[in-house]
Coordinates of C-alpha atoms in Angstrom, one line a residue:
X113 CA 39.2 14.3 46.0
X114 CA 35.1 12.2 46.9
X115 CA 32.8 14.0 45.4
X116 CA 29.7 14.6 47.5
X117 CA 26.9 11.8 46.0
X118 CA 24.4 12.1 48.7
X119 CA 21.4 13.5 47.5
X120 CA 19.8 16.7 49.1
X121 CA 17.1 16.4 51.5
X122 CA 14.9 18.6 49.4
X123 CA 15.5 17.0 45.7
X124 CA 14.5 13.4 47.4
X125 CA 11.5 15.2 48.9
X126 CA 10.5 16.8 45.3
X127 CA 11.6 13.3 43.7
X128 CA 8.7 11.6 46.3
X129 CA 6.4 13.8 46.1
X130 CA 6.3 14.0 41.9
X131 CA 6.0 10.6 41.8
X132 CA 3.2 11.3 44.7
X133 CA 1.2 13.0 41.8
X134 CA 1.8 10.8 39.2
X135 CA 0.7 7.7 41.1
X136 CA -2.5 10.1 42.4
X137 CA -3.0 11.1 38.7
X138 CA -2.3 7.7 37.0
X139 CA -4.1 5.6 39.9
X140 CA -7.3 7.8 39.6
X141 CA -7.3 7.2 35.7
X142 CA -7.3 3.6 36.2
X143 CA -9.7 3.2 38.9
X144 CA -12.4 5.5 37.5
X145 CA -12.8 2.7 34.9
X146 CA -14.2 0.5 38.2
X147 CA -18.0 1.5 39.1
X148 CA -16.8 1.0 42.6
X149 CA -14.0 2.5 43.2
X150 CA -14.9 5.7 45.1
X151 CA -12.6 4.8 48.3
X152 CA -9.5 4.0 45.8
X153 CA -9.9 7.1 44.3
X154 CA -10.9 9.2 47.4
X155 CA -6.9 8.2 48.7
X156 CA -5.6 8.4 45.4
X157 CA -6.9 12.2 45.3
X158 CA -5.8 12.6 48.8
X159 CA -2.4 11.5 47.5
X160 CA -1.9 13.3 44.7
X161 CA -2.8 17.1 46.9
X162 CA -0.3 15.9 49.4
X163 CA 2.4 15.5 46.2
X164 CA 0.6 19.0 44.8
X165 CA 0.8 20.6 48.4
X166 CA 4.9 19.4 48.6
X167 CA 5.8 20.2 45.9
X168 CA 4.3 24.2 46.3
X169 CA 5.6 24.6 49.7
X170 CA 8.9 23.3 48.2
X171 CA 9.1 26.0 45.4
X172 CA 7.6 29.1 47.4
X173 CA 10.5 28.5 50.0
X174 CA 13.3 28.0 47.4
X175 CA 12.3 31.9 45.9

């Protein structure tokens, strides 16, 4: 008997949005090296709540 390998909507969704966050986090550590940055890290912020924001809504439904 197939086993069943296609992912669940909601574990891509987590995947996407930790790596949301990381990119946020990890983008906004690089750019605050630049003095001019401000718009780069204004979307990387931006990202990173919308990753934050996922993945809460996420867990507060799965309980």
């Amino acid at each position: 008997m197939a086993e069943n390998t296609t992912p669940q909507t909601g574990s891509v969704l987590v995947s996407l949005a930790w790596l949301a966050v990381v990119i946020g986090v990890v983008g906004n550590a690089v750019a605050s090296f630049s003095p001019h940055a401000e718009s780069i890290q204004l979307g990387l912020s931006a990202l990173t709540a919308i990753g934050i924001i996922t993945l809460v809504t996420n867990w507060l439904r799965r309980r």
